[in-house]
Amino acid sequence: MSLRHMQIGEVAERVGLSLRTIRYYEEVGLVRPSARTPGGFRLYAEPDVARLNLVKRMKTLEFSLEEMGDLLSLLDRLSDDERDDEQDDEQPGARGEIIDRLSMYRSAAEQRCSALRAQLETAEALAADLRTELSRQRRHARMSR
């Protein structure tokens, strides 16, 4: 089965990141293109796009580059374990430890989502207050004419 490859521009458009940001994420080791053309252009497949989307979501929740790298490493190791069930026999507790660490990241993401919800509620309350004040001022201006 062959993977459809996309150039960086198409990937940037799909993911909503700049070319510069994608190159930076490659430079710091968060993502790697699946292949390169003979001329050296980066080529990405769907799993690469999914990984970039995950990085984008982690950035939105203000995970550090180190945390992003660690989380991606955990996911890679779990994915590798699924492909190689013999590894579980060699290191019986390793998978459980990885899952525990993954659970910590899930908790951190949920906490950050809660904090964002609280910020959104505050922002929505401010917007509602401003709408009310604007309506009041417009009524006052009409009555003053």
Coordinates of N, CA and C in Angstrom, one line a residue:
M1 N 0.8 -1.2 0.0 CA 0.0 0.0 0.0 C 0.9 1.2 0.0
S2 N 0.7 2.1 -1.0 CA 1.6 3.3 -1.0 C 0.8 4.5 -0.4
L3 N 1.6 5.3 0.3 CA 1.1 6.5 0.9 C 1.1 7.6 0.0
R4 N 0.0 8.4 0.0 CA 0.0 9.7 -0.8 C 0.8 10.7 0.0
H5 N 1.8 11.3 -0.7 CA 2.7 12.3 -0.1 C 2.3 13.7 -0.6
M6 N 2.4 14.6 0.3 CA 2.1 16.0 0.1 C 3.3 16.8 0.3
Q7 N 3.4 17.9 -0.4 CA 4.5 18.9 -0.1 C 4.1 19.8 1.0
I8 N 5.1 20.4 1.6 CA 4.9 21.2 2.8 C 3.8 22.3 2.7
G9 N 3.7 22.9 1.5 CA 2.7 23.9 1.3 C 1.3 23.4 1.5
E10 N 1.0 22.2 0.9 CA -0.3 21.6 1.1 C -0.6 21.2 2.5
V11 N 0.5 20.7 3.2 CA 0.3 20.3 4.6 C 0.1 21.6 5.4
A12 N 0.8 22.6 5.2 CA 0.6 23.9 6.0 C -0.8 24.4 5.8
E13 N -1.3 24.3 4.6 CA -2.7 24.8 4.4 C -3.7 23.9 5.1
R14 N -3.5 22.6 5.0 CA -4.4 21.6 5.7 C -4.4 21.8 7.2
V15 N -3.2 22.0 7.8 CA -3.1 22.0 9.2 C -3.3 23.4 9.8
G16 N -3.1 24.4 9.0 CA -3.3 25.8 9.4 C -2.0 26.3 10.2
L17 N -0.9 25.8 9.7 CA 0.4 26.3 10.3 C 1.2 26.9 9.2
S18 N 2.1 27.8 9.5 CA 3.0 28.4 8.5 C 4.1 27.4 8.1
L19 N 4.6 27.6 6.9 CA 5.8 26.7 6.5 C 6.9 26.8 7.5
R20 N 7.1 28.1 8.0 CA 8.2 28.3 8.9 C 8.0 27.5 10.2
T21 N 6.7 27.5 10.7 CA 6.4 26.7 11.9 C 6.7 25.2 11.7
I22 N 6.2 24.7 10.6 CA 6.4 23.3 10.3 C 7.9 23.0 10.2
R23 N 8.7 23.8 9.6 CA 10.1 23.6 9.5 C 10.7 23.7 10.9
Y24 N 10.3 24.6 11.7 CA 10.8 24.7 13.1 C 10.5 23.4 13.9
Y25 N 9.2 22.9 13.8 CA 8.9 21.7 14.5 C 9.7 20.5 14.0
E26 N 10.1 20.5 12.8 CA 11.1 19.5 12.3 C 12.4 19.7 12.9
E27 N 12.9 21.0 12.9 CA 14.2 21.3 13.5 C 14.3 20.9 14.9
V28 N 13.3 21.0 15.7 CA 13.3 20.7 17.2 C 13.0 19.2 17.4
G29 N 12.6 18.5 16.3 CA 12.4 17.0 16.4 C 11.0 16.6 16.7
L30 N 10.1 17.4 16.6 CA 8.7 17.0 16.9 C 8.0 16.3 15.7
V31 N 8.4 16.7 14.5 CA 7.9 16.0 13.3 C 9.0 15.8 12.3
R32 N 8.8 14.8 11.5 CA 9.7 14.5 10.5 C 8.9 14.2 9.2
P33 N 9.4 14.7 8.1 CA 8.7 14.3 6.8 C 8.9 12.9 6.6
S34 N 7.9 12.2 6.0 CA 8.0 10.8 5.7 C 9.1 10.5 4.6
A35 N 9.2 11.5 3.7 CA 10.2 11.3 2.6 C 10.6 12.6 2.1
R36 N 11.6 12.6 1.2 CA 12.0 13.8 0.5 C 12.1 13.5 -1.0
T37 N 11.9 14.5 -1.8 CA 12.1 14.3 -3.2 C 13.6 14.2 -3.5
P38 N 13.9 13.8 -4.7 CA 15.4 13.8 -5.1 C 16.0 15.2 -5.0
G39 N 15.1 16.3 -5.1 CA 15.6 17.6 -4.9 C 15.7 18.1 -3.5
G40 N 15.2 17.3 -2.6 CA 15.3 17.6 -1.1 C 14.0 18.2 -0.6
F41 N 13.0 18.3 -1.4 CA 11.7 18.9 -0.8 C 11.1 17.9 0.1
R42 N 10.5 18.4 1.2 CA 9.9 17.6 2.2 C 8.6 17.0 1.7
L43 N 8.3 15.7 2.0 CA 7.1 15.1 1.6 C 6.4 14.5 2.9
Y44 N 5.2 14.7 3.0 CA 4.4 14.3 4.2 C 3.3 13.4 3.8
A45 N 3.0 12.4 4.7 CA 1.9 11.5 4.5 C 0.8 11.8 5.6
E46 N -0.3 11.2 5.5 CA -1.4 11.4 6.5 C -1.0 11.3 7.9
P47 N -0.2 10.3 8.3 CA 0.3 10.2 9.7 C 1.1 11.4 10.1
D48 N 1.8 12.0 9.2 CA 2.6 13.2 9.5 C 1.6 14.4 9.7
V49 N 0.6 14.5 8.9 CA -0.4 15.5 9.1 C -1.1 15.4 10.4
A50 N -1.4 14.2 10.8 CA -2.1 13.9 12.1 C -1.2 14.3 13.2
R51 N 0.1 14.0 13.1 CA 1.1 14.4 14.1 C 1.2 15.9 14.3
L52 N 1.2 16.6 13.1 CA 1.2 18.1 13.2 C 0.0 18.7 13.8
N53 N -1.2 18.1 13.5 CA -2.4 18.5 14.1 C -2.3 18.3 15.6
L54 N -1.8 17.2 16.1 CA -1.6 17.0 17.5 C -0.7 18.0 18.1
V55 N 0.4 18.3 17.5 CA 1.3 19.4 18.0 C 0.6 20.7 18.1
K56 N -0.2 21.0 17.1 CA -0.9 22.3 17.1 C -1.9 22.4 18.2
R57 N -2.6 21.3 18.5 CA -3.5 21.2 19.7 C -2.7 21.4 21.0
M58 N -1.5 20.7 21.1 CA -0.7 20.8 22.3 C -0.3 22.3 22.5
K59 N 0.1 22.9 21.4 CA 0.6 24.3 21.5 C -0.6 25.2 22.0
T60 N -1.8 25.0 21.5 CA -2.9 25.7 21.9 C -3.1 25.6 23.4
L61 N -2.8 24.5 24.0 CA -3.0 24.3 25.4 C -1.7 24.6 26.2
E62 N -0.8 25.3 25.5 CA 0.5 25.8 26.0 C 1.4 24.7 26.6
F63 N 1.4 23.6 26.0 CA 2.4 22.6 26.4 C 3.8 23.1 25.9
S64 N 4.8 22.9 26.7 CA 6.2 23.3 26.2 C 6.7 22.3 25.1
L65 N 7.7 22.8 24.4 CA 8.3 21.9 23.4 C 8.8 20.6 24.0
E66 N 9.3 20.7 25.2 CA 9.8 19.5 25.9 C 8.6 18.5 26.2
E67 N 7.5 19.1 26.7 CA 6.3 18.3 27.0 C 5.8 17.7 25.7
M68 N 5.8 18.5 24.6 CA 5.3 18.0 23.4 C 6.1 16.8 22.9
G69 N 7.4 16.9 23.0 CA 8.3 15.9 22.6 C 8.1 14.6 23.4
D70 N 8.0 14.8 24.7 CA 7.8 13.7 25.6 C 6.5 12.9 25.3
L71 N 5.4 13.7 25.1 CA 4.1 13.1 24.8 C 4.1 12.4 23.5
L72 N 4.7 13.0 22.5 CA 4.8 12.3 21.2 C 5.7 11.0 21.3
S73 N 6.7 11.1 22.1 CA 7.6 9.9 22.3 C 6.8 8.8 22.9
L74 N 6.0 9.1 23.9 CA 5.1 8.1 24.6 C 4.2 7.5 23.5
L75 N 3.5 8.3 22.7 CA 2.6 7.8 21.7 C 3.3 6.9 20.7
D76 N 4.5 7.4 20.3 CA 5.3 6.5 19.4 C 5.7 5.2 20.0
R77 N 6.0 5.2 21.3 CA 6.4 3.9 21.9 C 5.2 3.0 22.0
L78 N 4.1 3.6 22.4 CA 2.8 2.7 22.4 C 2.5 2.2 21.1
S79 N 2.6 3.0 20.0 CA 2.4 2.6 18.7 C 3.3 1.5 18.3
D80 N 4.6 1.6 18.6 CA 5.6 0.6 18.3 C 5.3 -0.7 19.0
D81 N 4.8 -0.6 20.3 CA 4.5 -1.8 21.1 C 3.3 -2.5 20.4
E82 N 2.4 -1.8 19.9 CA 1.3 -2.5 19.2 C 1.7 -3.3 18.0
R83 N 2.8 -2.7 17.3 CA 3.3 -3.4 16.1 C 4.2 -4.6 16.5
D84 N 4.7 -4.5 17.7 CA 5.7 -5.5 18.2 C 5.3 -6.1 19.5
D85 N 4.4 -7.0 19.6 CA 3.9 -7.5 20.9 C 5.0 -8.2 21.7
E86 N 6.1 -8.6 21.0 CA 7.1 -9.3 21.7 C 7.8 -8.4 22.7
Q87 N 7.8 -7.1 22.5 CA 8.5 -6.2 23.4 C 7.9 -6.2 24.7
D88 N 6.5 -6.4 24.8 CA 5.9 -6.5 26.1 C 6.4 -7.6 27.0
D89 N 6.8 -8.7 26.3 CA 7.4 -9.8 27.0 C 8.8 -9.5 27.6
E90 N 9.5 -8.6 26.9 CA 10.9 -8.3 27.3 C 10.8 -7.3 28.5
Q91 N 9.8 -6.3 28.5 CA 9.7 -5.3 29.5 C 8.3 -5.2 29.9
P92 N 7.9 -6.1 30.8 CA 6.5 -6.2 31.2 C 5.9 -5.0 31.8
G93 N 6.6 -4.2 32.6 CA 6.0 -3.0 33.2 C 6.1 -1.8 32.4
A94 N 6.9 -1.8 31.3 CA 7.2 -0.6 30.5 C 5.9 0.0 29.9
R95 N 5.0 -0.8 29.4 CA 3.8 -0.4 28.8 C 2.9 0.3 29.8
G96 N 2.8 -0.3 31.0 CA 2.0 0.3 32.1 C 2.6 1.7 32.5
E97 N 3.9 1.8 32.6 CA 4.5 3.1 32.9 C 4.2 4.2 31.9
I98 N 4.3 3.8 30.6 CA 4.0 4.7 29.5 C 2.5 5.1 29.6
I99 N 1.6 4.2 29.8 CA 0.2 4.5 30.0 C 0.0 5.5 31.1
D100 N 0.7 5.2 32.3 CA 0.5 6.1 33.4 C 1.0 7.5 33.1
R101 N 2.1 7.7 32.3 CA 2.6 9.0 32.0 C 1.6 9.7 31.0
L102 N 1.1 8.8 30.1 CA 0.1 9.4 29.1 C -1.2 9.9 29.9
S103 N -1.5 9.2 30.9 CA -2.7 9.6 31.8 C -2.4 10.9 32.4
M104 N -1.2 11.2 32.8 CA -0.8 12.5 33.4 C -1.0 13.6 32.4
Y105 N -0.6 13.3 31.2 CA -0.8 14.3 30.1 C -2.2 14.6 29.9
R106 N -3.0 13.5 29.9 CA -4.5 13.7 29.7 C -5.0 14.6 30.8
S107 N -4.6 14.3 32.0 CA -5.1 15.1 33.2 C -4.7 16.6 33.0
A108 N -3.4 16.8 32.6 CA -2.9 18.2 32.4 C -3.8 18.9 31.3
A109 N -4.1 18.1 30.2 CA -4.9 18.7 29.1 C -6.3 19.1 29.6
E110 N -6.8 18.2 30.4 CA -8.2 18.5 30.9 C -8.2 19.7 31.9
Q111 N -7.1 19.8 32.7 CA -7.0 21.0 33.6 C -6.9 22.3 32.7
R112 N -6.1 22.2 31.7 CA -5.9 23.4 30.8 C -7.2 23.8 30.1
C113 N -7.9 22.7 29.7 CA -9.2 23.0 29.1 C -10.2 23.7 30.1
S114 N -10.2 23.2 31.3 CA -11.0 23.8 32.3 C -10.6 25.3 32.5
A115 N -9.3 25.6 32.6 CA -8.9 26.9 32.7 C -9.3 27.8 31.5
L116 N -9.2 27.2 30.3 CA -9.7 28.0 29.2 C -11.2 28.2 29.2
R117 N -12.0 27.3 29.7 CA -13.4 27.5 29.8 C -13.7 28.6 30.8
A118 N -13.0 28.7 31.9 CA -13.2 29.7 32.8 C -12.8 31.1 32.2
Q119 N -11.7 31.1 31.4 CA -11.4 32.4 30.7 C -12.4 32.8 29.7
L120 N -13.0 31.8 29.0 CA -14.0 32.1 28.1 C -15.3 32.6 28.7
E121 N -15.6 32.0 29.9 CA -16.8 32.6 30.6 C -16.6 34.0 31.0
T122 N -15.4 34.3 31.5 CA -15.1 35.7 31.8 C -15.2 36.6 30.6
A123 N -14.6 36.2 29.5 CA -14.6 37.0 28.3 C -16.1 37.2 27.8
E124 N -16.9 36.1 27.9 CA -18.3 36.2 27.4 C -19.0 37.2 28.3
A125 N -18.8 37.1 29.6 CA -19.4 38.1 30.6 C -19.1 39.5 30.2
L126 N -17.8 39.8 29.9 CA -17.4 41.1 29.6 C -18.1 41.5 28.3
A127 N -18.1 40.7 27.3 CA -18.8 41.0 26.0 C -20.3 41.3 26.3
A128 N -20.9 40.5 27.1 CA -22.3 40.8 27.5 C -22.5 42.1 28.2
D129 N -21.6 42.4 29.1 CA -21.7 43.7 29.8 C -21.5 44.9 28.8
L130 N -20.6 44.7 27.9 CA -20.3 45.8 26.9 C -21.5 45.9 25.9
R131 N -22.2 44.8 25.5 CA -23.4 44.9 24.7 C -24.5 45.7 25.5
T132 N -24.6 45.3 26.7 CA -25.7 46.0 27.6 C -25.4 47.5 27.7
E133 N -24.1 47.8 27.9 CA -23.7 49.2 28.0 C -23.9 50.0 26.7
L134 N -23.5 49.3 25.6 CA -23.7 50.0 24.3 C -25.2 50.2 24.0
S135 N -26.0 49.3 24.3 CA -27.5 49.4 24.1 C -28.0 50.6 25.0
R136 N -27.5 50.6 26.2 CA -28.0 51.7 27.1 C -27.5 53.1 26.6
Q137 N -26.3 53.2 26.1 CA -25.8 54.4 25.6 C -26.5 54.9 24.3
R138 N -26.8 53.9 23.5 CA -27.6 54.2 22.2 C -29.0 54.7 22.6
R139 N -29.6 54.1 23.5 CA -31.0 54.5 23.9 C -30.9 55.9 24.5
H140 N -29.9 56.2 25.3 CA -29.7 57.5 25.9 C -29.5 58.5 24.8
A141 N -28.7 58.2 23.8 CA -28.4 59.1 22.7 C -29.6 59.4 21.9
R142 N -30.5 58.4 21.7 CA -31.7 58.7 20.9 C -32.7 59.6 21.7
M143 N -32.7 59.4 23.0 CA -33.6 60.2 23.8 C -33.1 61.6 24.0
S144 N -31.8 61.8 23.8 CA -31.3 63.2 23.9 C -31.5 64.0 22.7
R145 N -31.9 63.4 21.6 CA -32.0 64.2 20.3 C -33.2 65.1 20.4

